[in-house]
Coordinates of C-alpha atoms and ligand atoms in Angstrom, one line a residue:
X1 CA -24.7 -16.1 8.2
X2 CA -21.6 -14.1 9.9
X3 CA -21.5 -11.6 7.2
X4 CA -24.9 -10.5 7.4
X5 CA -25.9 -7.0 7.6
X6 CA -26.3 -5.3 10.9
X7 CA -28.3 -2.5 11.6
X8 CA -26.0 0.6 12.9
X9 CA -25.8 0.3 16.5
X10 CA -22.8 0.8 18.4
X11 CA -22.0 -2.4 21.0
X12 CA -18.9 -0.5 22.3
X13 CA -20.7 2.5 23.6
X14 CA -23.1 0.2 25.3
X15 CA -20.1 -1.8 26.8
X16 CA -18.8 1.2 28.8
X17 CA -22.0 1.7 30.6
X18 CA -23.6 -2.0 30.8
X19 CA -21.8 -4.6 32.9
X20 CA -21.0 -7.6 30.9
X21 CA -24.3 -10.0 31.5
X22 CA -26.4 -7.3 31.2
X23 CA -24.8 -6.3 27.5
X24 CA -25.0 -10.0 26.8
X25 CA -28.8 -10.3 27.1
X26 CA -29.2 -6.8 25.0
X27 CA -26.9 -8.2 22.6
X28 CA -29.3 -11.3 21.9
X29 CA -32.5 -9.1 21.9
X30 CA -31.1 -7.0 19.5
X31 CA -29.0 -9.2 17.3
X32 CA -31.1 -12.6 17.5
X33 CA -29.4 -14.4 14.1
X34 CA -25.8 -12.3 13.8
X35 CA -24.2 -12.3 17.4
X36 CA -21.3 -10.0 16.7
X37 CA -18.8 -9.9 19.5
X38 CA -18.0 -6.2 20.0
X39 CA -14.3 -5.4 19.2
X40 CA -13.9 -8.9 18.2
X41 CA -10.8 -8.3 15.8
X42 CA -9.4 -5.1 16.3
X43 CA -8.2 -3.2 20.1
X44 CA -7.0 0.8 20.5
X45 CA -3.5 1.6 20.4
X46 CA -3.4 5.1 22.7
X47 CA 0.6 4.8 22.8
X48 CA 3.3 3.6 21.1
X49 CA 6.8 2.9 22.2
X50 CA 9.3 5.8 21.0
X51 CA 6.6 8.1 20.2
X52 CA 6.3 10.8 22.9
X53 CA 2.8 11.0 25.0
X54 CA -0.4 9.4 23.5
X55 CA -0.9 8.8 19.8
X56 CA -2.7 12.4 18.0
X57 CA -4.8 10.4 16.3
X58 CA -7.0 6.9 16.9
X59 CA -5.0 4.4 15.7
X60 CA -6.6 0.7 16.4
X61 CA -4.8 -2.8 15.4
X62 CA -6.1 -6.1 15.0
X63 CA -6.4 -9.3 13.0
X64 CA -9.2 -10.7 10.5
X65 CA -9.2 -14.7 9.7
X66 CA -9.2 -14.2 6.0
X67 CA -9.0 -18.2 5.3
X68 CA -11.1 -20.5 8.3
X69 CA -9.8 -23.8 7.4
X70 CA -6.0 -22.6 6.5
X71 CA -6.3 -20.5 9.7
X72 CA -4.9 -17.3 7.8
X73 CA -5.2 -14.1 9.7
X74 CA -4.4 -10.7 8.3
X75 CA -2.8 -7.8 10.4
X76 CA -4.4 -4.8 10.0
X77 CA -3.3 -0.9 11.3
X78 CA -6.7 1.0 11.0
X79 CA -6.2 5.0 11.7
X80 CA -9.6 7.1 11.5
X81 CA -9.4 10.3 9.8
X82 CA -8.5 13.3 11.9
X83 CA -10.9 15.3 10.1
X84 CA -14.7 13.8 10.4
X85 CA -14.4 10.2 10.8
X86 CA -18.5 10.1 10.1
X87 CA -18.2 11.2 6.7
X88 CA -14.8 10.7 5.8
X89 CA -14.2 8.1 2.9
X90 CA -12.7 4.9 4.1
X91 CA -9.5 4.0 2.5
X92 CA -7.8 0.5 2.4
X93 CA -3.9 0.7 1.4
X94 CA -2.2 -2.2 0.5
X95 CA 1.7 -2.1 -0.3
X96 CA 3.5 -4.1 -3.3
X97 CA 6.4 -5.9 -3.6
X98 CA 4.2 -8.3 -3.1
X99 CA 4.8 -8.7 0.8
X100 CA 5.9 -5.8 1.5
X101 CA 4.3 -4.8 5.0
X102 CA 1.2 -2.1 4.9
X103 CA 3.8 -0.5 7.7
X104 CA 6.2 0.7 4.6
X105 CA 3.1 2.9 3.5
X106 CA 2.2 4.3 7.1
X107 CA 5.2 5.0 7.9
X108 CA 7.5 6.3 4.6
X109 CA 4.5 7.3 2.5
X110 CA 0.3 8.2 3.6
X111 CA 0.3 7.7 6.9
X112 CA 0.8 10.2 10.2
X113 CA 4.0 8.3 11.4
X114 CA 7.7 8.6 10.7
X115 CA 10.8 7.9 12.0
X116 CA 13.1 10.3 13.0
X117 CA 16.0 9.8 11.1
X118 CA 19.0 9.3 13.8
X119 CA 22.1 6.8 14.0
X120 CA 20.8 3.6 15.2
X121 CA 22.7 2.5 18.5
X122 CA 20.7 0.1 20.2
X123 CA 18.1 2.0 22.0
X124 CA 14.2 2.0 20.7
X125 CA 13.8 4.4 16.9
X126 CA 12.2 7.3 17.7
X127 CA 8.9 8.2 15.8
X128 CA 7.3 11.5 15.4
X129 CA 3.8 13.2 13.6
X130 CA 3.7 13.5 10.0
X131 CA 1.2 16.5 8.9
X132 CA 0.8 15.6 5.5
X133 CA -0.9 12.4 6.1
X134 CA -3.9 10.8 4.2
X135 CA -5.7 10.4 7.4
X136 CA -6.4 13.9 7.6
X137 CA -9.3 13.4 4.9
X138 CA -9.7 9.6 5.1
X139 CA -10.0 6.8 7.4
X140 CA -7.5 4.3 6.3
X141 CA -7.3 0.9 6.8
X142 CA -3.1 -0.6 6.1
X143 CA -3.6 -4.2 5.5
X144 CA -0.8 -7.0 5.9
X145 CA -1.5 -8.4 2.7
X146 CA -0.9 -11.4 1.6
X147 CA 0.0 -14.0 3.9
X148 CA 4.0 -13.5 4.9
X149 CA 4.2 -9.9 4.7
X150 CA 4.0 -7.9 7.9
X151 CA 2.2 -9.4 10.6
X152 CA 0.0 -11.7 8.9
X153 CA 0.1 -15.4 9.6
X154 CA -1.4 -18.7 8.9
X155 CA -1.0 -21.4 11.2
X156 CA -0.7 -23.8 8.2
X157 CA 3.2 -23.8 6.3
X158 CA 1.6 -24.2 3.2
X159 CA 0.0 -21.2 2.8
X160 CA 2.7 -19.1 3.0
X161 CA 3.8 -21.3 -0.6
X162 CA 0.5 -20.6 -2.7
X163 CA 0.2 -16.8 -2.5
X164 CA -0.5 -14.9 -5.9
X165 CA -2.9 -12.6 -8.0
X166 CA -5.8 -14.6 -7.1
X167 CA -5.7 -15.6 -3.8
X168 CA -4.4 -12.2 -2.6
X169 CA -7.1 -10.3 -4.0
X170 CA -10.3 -12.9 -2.6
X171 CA -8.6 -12.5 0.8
X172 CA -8.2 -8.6 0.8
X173 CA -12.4 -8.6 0.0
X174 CA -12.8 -11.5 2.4
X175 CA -11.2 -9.2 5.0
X176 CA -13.2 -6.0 3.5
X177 CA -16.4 -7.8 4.1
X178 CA -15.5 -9.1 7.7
X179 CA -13.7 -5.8 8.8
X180 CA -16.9 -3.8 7.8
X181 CA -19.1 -6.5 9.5
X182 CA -17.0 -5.7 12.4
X183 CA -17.3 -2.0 12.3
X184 CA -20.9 -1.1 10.9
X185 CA -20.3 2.5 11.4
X186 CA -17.6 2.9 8.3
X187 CA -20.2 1.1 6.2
X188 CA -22.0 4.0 4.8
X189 CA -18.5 6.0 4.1
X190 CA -17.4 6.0 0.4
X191 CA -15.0 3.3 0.2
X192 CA -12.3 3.1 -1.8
X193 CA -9.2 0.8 -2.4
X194 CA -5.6 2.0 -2.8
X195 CA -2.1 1.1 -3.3
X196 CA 0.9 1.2 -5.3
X197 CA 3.7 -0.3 -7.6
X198 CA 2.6 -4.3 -7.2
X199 CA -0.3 -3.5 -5.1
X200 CA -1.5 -1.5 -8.3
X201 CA -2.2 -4.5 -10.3
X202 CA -4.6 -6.4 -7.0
X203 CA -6.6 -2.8 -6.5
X204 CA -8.3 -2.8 -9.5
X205 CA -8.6 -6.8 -9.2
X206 CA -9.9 -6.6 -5.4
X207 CA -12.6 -3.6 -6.8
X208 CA -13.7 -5.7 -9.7
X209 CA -14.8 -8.0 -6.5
X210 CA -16.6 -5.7 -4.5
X211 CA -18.1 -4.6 -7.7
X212 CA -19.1 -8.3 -8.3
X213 CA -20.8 -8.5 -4.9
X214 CA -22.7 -4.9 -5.2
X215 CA -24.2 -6.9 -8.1
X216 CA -25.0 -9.5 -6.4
X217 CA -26.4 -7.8 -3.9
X218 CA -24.3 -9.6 -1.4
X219 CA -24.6 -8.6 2.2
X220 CA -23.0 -6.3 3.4
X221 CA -23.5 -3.8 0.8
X222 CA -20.3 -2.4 0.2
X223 CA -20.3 1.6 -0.3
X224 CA -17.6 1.2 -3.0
X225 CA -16.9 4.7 -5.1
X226 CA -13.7 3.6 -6.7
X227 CA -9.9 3.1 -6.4
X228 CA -6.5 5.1 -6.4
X229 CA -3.3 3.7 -7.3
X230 CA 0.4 5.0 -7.6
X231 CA 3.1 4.1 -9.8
X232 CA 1.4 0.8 -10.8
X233 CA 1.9 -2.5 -12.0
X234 CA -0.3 -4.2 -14.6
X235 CA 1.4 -7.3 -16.0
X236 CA 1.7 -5.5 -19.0
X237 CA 4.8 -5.1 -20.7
X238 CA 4.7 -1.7 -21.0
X239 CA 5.2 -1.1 -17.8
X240 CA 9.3 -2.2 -18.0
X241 CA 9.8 -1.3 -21.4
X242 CA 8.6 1.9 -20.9
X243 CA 11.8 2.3 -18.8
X244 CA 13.7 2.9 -22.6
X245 CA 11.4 5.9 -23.7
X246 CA 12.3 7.1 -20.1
X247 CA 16.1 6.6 -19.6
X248 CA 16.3 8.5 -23.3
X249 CA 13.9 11.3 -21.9
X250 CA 15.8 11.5 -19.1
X251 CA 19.5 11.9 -20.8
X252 CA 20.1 8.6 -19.4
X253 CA 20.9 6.8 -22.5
X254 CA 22.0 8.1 -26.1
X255 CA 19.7 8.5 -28.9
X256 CA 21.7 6.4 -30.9
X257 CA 21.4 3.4 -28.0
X258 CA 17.9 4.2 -28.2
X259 CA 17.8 3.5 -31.8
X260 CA 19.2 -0.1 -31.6
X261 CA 17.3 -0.5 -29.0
X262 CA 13.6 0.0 -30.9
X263 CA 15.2 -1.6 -34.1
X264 CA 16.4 -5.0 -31.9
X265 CA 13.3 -5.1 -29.5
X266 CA 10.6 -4.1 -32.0
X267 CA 7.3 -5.5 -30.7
X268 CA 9.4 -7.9 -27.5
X269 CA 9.1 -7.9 -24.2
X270 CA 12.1 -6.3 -23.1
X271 CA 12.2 -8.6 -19.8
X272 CA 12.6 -11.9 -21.4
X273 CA 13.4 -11.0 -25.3
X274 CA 13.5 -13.5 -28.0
X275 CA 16.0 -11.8 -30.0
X276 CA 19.6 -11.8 -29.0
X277 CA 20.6 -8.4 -30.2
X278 CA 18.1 -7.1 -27.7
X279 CA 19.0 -9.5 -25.3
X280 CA 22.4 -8.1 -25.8
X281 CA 21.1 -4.7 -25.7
X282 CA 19.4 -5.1 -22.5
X283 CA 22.8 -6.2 -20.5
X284 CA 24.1 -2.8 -21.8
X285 CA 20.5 -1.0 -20.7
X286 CA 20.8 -3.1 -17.0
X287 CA 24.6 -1.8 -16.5
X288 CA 23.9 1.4 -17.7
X289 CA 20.9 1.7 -15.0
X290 CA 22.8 -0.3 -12.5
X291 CA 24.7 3.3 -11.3
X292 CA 21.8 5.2 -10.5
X293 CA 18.2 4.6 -7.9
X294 CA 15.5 3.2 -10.2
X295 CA 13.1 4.3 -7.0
X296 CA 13.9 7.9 -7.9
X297 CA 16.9 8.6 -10.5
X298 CA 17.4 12.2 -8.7
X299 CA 18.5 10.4 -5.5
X300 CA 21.5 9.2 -4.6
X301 CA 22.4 5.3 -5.1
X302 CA 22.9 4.0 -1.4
X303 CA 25.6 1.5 -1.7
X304 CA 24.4 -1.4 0.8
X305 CA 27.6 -1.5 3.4
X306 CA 26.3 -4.8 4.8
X307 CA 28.2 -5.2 8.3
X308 CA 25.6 -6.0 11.0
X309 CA 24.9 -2.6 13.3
X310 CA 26.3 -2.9 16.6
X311 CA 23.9 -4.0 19.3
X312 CA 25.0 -2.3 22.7
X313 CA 25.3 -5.2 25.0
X314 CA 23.7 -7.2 27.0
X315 CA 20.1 -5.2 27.3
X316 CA 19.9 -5.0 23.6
X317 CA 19.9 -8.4 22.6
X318 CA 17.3 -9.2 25.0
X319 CA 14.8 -6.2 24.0
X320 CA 15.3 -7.5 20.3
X321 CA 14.3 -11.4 20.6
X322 CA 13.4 -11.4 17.1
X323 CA 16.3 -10.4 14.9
X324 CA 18.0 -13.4 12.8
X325 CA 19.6 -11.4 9.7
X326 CA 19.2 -7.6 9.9
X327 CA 19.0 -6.2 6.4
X328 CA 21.8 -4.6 5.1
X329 CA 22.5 -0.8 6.6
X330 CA 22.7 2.2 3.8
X331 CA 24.2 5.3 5.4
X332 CA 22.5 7.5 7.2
X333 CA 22.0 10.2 5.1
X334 CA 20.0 7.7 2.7
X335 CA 16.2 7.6 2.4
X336 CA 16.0 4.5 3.2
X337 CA 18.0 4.4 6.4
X338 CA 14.7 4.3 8.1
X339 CA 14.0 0.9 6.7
X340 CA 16.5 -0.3 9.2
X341 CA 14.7 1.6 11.6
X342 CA 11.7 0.2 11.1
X343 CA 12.9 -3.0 11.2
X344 CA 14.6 -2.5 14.6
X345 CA 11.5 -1.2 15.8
X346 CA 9.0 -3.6 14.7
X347 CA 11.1 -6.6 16.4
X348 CA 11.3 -5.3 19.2
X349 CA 9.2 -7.1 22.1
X350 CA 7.5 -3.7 23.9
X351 CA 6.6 -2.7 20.1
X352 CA 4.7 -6.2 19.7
X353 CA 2.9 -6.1 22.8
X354 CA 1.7 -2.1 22.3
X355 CA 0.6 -3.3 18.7
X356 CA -1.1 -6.2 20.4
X357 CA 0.6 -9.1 18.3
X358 CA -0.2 -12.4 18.7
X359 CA 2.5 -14.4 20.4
X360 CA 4.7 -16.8 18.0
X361 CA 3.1 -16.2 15.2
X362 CA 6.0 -13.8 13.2
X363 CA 9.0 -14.6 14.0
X364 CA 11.1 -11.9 12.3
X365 CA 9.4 -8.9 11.3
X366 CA 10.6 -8.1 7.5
X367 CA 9.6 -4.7 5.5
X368 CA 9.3 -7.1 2.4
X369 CA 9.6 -10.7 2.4
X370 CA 10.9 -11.6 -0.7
X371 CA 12.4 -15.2 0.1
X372 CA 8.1 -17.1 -0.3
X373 CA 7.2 -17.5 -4.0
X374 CA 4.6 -15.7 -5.5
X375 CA 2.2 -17.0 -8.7
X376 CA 1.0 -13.8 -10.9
X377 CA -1.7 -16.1 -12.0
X378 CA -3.7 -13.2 -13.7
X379 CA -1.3 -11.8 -16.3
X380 CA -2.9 -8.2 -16.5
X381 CA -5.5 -6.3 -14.9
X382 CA -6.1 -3.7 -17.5
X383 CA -9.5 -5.4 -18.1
X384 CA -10.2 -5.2 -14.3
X385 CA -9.2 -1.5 -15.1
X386 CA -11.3 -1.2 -17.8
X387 CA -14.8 -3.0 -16.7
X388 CA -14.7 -0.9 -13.3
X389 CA -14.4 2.4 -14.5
X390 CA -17.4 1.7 -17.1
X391 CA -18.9 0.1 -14.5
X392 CA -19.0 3.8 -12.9
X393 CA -16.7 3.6 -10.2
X394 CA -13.9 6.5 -10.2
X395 CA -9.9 6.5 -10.3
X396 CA -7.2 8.3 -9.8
X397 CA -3.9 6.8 -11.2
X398 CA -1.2 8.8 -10.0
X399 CA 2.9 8.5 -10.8
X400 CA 6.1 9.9 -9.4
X401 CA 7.6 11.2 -12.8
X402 CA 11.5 10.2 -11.4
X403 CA 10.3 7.0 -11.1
X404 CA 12.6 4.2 -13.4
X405 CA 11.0 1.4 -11.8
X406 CA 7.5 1.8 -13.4
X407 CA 7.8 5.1 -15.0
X408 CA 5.0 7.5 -15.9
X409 CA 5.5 7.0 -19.8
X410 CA 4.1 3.3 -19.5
X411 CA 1.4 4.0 -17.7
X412 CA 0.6 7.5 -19.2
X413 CA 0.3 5.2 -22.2
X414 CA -1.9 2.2 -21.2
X415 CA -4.6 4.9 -19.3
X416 CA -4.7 6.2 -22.5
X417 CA -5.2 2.9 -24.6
X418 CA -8.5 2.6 -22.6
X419 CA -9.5 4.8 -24.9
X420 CA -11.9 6.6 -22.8
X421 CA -12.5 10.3 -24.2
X422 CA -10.8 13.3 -23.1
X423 CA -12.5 15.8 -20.7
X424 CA -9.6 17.7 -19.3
X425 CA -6.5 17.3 -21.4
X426 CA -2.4 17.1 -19.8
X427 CA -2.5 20.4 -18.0
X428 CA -0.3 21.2 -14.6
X429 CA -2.1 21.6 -11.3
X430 CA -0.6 23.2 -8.2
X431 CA 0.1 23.7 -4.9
X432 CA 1.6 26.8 -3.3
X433 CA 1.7 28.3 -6.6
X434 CA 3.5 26.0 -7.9
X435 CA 3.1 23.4 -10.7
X436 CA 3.0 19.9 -8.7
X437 CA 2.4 17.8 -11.7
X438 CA 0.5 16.8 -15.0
X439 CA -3.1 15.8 -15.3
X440 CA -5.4 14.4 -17.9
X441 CA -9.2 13.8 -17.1
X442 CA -11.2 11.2 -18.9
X443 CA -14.4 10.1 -19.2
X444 CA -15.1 7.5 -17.1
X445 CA -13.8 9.6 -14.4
X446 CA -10.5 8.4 -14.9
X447 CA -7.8 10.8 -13.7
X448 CA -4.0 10.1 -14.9
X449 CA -1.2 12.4 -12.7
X450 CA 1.9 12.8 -12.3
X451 CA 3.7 14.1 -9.5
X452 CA 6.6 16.2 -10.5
X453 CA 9.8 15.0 -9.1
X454 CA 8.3 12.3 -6.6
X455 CA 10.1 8.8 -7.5
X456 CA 8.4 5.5 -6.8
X457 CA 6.3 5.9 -3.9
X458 CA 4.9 9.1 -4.5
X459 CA 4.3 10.6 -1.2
X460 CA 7.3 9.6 -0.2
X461 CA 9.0 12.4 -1.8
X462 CA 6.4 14.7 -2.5
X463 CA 4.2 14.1 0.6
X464 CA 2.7 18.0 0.9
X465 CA 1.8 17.7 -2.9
X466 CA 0.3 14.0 -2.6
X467 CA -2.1 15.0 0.1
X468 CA -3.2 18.3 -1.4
X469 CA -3.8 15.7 -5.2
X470 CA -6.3 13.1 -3.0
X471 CA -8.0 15.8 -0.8
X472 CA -8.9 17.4 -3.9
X473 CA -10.1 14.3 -5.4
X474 CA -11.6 12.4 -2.7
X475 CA -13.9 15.8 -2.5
X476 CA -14.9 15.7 -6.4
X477 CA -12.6 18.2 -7.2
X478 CA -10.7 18.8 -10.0
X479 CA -7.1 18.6 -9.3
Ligands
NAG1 C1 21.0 6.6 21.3 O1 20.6 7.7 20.6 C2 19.6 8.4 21.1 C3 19.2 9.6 20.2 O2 19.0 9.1 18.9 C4 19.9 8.9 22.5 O3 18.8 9.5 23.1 C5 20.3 7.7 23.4 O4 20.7 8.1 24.6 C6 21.4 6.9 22.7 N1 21.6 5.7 23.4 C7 22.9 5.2 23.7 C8 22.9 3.9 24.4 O5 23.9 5.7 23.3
NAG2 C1 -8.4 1.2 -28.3 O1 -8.4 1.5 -29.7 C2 -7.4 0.9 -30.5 C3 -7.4 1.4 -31.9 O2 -8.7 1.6 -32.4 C4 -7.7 -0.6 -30.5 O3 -6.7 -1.3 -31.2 C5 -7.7 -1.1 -29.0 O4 -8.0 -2.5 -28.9 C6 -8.7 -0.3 -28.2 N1 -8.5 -0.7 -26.8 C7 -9.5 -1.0 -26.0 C8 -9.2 -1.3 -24.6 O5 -10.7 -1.0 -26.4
NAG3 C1 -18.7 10.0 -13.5 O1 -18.8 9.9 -14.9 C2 -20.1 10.0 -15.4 C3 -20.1 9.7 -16.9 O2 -18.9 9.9 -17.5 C4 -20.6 11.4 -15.1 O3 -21.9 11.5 -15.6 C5 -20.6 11.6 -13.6 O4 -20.9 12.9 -13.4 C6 -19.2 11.3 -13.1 N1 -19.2 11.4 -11.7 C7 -18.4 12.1 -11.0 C8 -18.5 12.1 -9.5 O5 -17.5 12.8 -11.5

């Protein structure tokens, strides 16, 4: 009964201008059977601590109860497009690992945050604007996702045992259908669903959903268009053993190890072979890619020096209430530097209370929390991939071609085993004049990119480029 359809009013506006009983009695005259509480999940966010003045953009936070009886709640950073919220599509990110926060991809990839990369000495991270953010053509929604990454909670233990494939992707469209419920006015945007590396594999899973429901006609209708995804995971096994074909394209490996490599793996799954010669082989492959950053083989390998960073005093150890093992620290002149940052930040009490958390629910804020299992209980979505897109829904499957993790030859490989036709065949496309990647167009309209010299999280590198690829897409165009 909750999730039924409301007509497009807007309770908010009315709740500036009504006092409360009044809005109350208009609220039952106009929504006899439904009885939405205005703002129920989500509240504004006009400042945040260690970003200077007011935020330059509307950024609201909140949860949605995702699971009623194991009292799961999902955190969710919602950020309407700078451009025209009205008409802009509505994007939901979700991040991989699986549980890695939604923060990772605000704040290191899409989003109009960053941290300012300085020393950490015990005082708050600063954070400043980041142009080249996907919320200048789309209002995005970064969900905690599952249960145990970010802020989402459950107030039952045992939920934060049974995540996987399945449950994670009922509870993202659970939270889809409440969030929209919750704000009627993004219901007529195109929506589409996004993410990358293990968040890849639940897009298409959580769009074969929504697709489901459409068909259903379930209310609310959900104005679904398609689904974008970078440097993703499908359970297949190309998407590791593509990492051979790549090392040896790359000058990483000789062509003679490449060799005994295709004669001892032939037809294996190079992650758990059956044969010991390529078993032995891959010990040789691992050491050999042990020296140099899977995330992007052009950067530099940041050894992890582990000792804890100083806290200055007294002051410090009261701000930060939550820390219990702070991740290792990389040096400062590594990339991922910031992810201390952001872990300082996050754990910090004046943080919490500006993001409106809810009180004991996370106790250590994590940027992935890898220590809760995870089931993947649906072994590949290349036939969620495949009955969307015929289906008539679009995507765009982008890859950052430094990438070792999940490189572009796999998945350049199973797009193309869809075997949809060719519309627009492997041609560069650009930005300032330049030649920003590779692009095939197929029928279907499924587009495959890469992103030249971006590594694992595209925009990450490449941020300029990967907002000039989804402006052109989300607005039909070719790239
Ligand atoms: C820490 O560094 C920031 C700049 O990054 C500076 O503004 C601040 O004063 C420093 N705090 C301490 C305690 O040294
Ligand atoms: C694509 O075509 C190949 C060769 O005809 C076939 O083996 C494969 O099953 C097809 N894949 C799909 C997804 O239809
Ligand atoms: C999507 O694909 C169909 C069939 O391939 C085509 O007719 C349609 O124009 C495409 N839509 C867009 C928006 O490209």
């Amino acid at each position: 009964m909750c999730l039924m359809f409301t007509p497009a009013r807007k309770p908010t506006k009315m709740a500036s201008s009504l006092p409360p009983l009044a809005l109350l009695s208009v609220l039952l005259v106009v929504f006899p059977f439904s009885a939405p509480s205005p703002a129920r999940s989500g509240a504004v966010v006009p400042r945040l601590p260690g970003f200077r003045g007011p935020l330059p953009f509307r950024l609201e936070t909140g949860y949605v109860e995702v699971d009623e009886v194991k009292e799961t709640e999902f955190f969710y950073y919602f950020i309407e497009s700078e451009g025209n919220p009205a008409e802009d599509p509505l994007l939901l990110w979700l991040t991989g690992g699986p549980r890695c926060s939604a923060f990772c991809g605000l704040v290191f990839e899409v989003g109009p945050l960053k941290f300012v990369s300085a020393k950490y000495n015990g005082s708050l991270p600063s954070l400043v604007y980041r142009p080249y953010s996907w919320t200048k053509v789309s209002n995005m929604i970064f969900l905690d996702s599952p249960v145990g990454s970010g802020f989402s909670f459950s107030r039952h233990v045992e939920s934060y045992y049974d995540g996987g494939d399945i449950s994670w992707s009922q509870y993202v469209y659970a939270f889809l259908i409440k969030w929209l419920v919750d704000h009627p006015k993004f219901l007529a945007n195109p929506l589409y669903i996004a993410g990358d590396s293990y968040a890849g594999k639940i897009v298409p899973i959580v769009a074969q959903q929504v697709l489901n429901g459409i068909e259903a006609e379930k209310r609310p209708l959900l104005n679904l268009q398609g689904y974008v995804i970078g440097n993703p995971f499908t359970g297949e096994k190309i998407d590791l053993n593509a990492r051979v074909p790549f090392a040896h394209g790359m000058g990483i490996i000789s062509d003679d190890f490449f060799k005994l490599i295709q004669r001892s793996c032939a037809g294996q799954d190079y992650r758990s072979p059956i044969d010991s010669q390529c078993e032995m082989c891959f010990d040789t492959f691992d050491e050999i890619l042990s020296e140099i950053n899977r995330y992007n083989i052009l950067e530099p390998k940041c050894a992890l020096a582990s000792p804890k960073p100083k806290t200055e005093g007294r002051r410090a150890l009261k701000e930060y209430l939550h820390l219990l093992e702070p991740p290792p620290t990389p040096a400062l002149n590594c990339r991922n530097y910031a992810h201390i940052l952001a872990y300082y930040w996050a754990n910090t009490d004046v943080v919490r209370k500006a993001l409106h958390i809810k009180k004991g629910t996370v106790g250590e804020w994590k940027r992935c929390n890898y220590d809760l299992p995870y089931a993947m209980d649906i072994k590949s979505s290349i036939k969620h991939h495949l009955s969307v897109t015929s289906g008539g829904y679009r995507a765009l499957v982008y890859s950052g071609d430094h990438d070792m993790l999940i490189p572009f030859v796999g998945t350049k490989q199973w797009t193309r085993s869809l075997n949809f036709s060719v519309i627009d065949n492997w041609r560069s496309w650009h930005v300032d004049g330049q030649v920003a990647g590779y692009a095939t167009t197929y029928s279907n309209n499924l587009t495959f990119a890469t992103v030249k010299g971006a590594g694992h999280t595209a925009a990450e590198y490449k941020n300029k480029e990967c907002l000039a690829m989804i402006r052109r897409w989300l607005s039909h165009e070719p790239l």
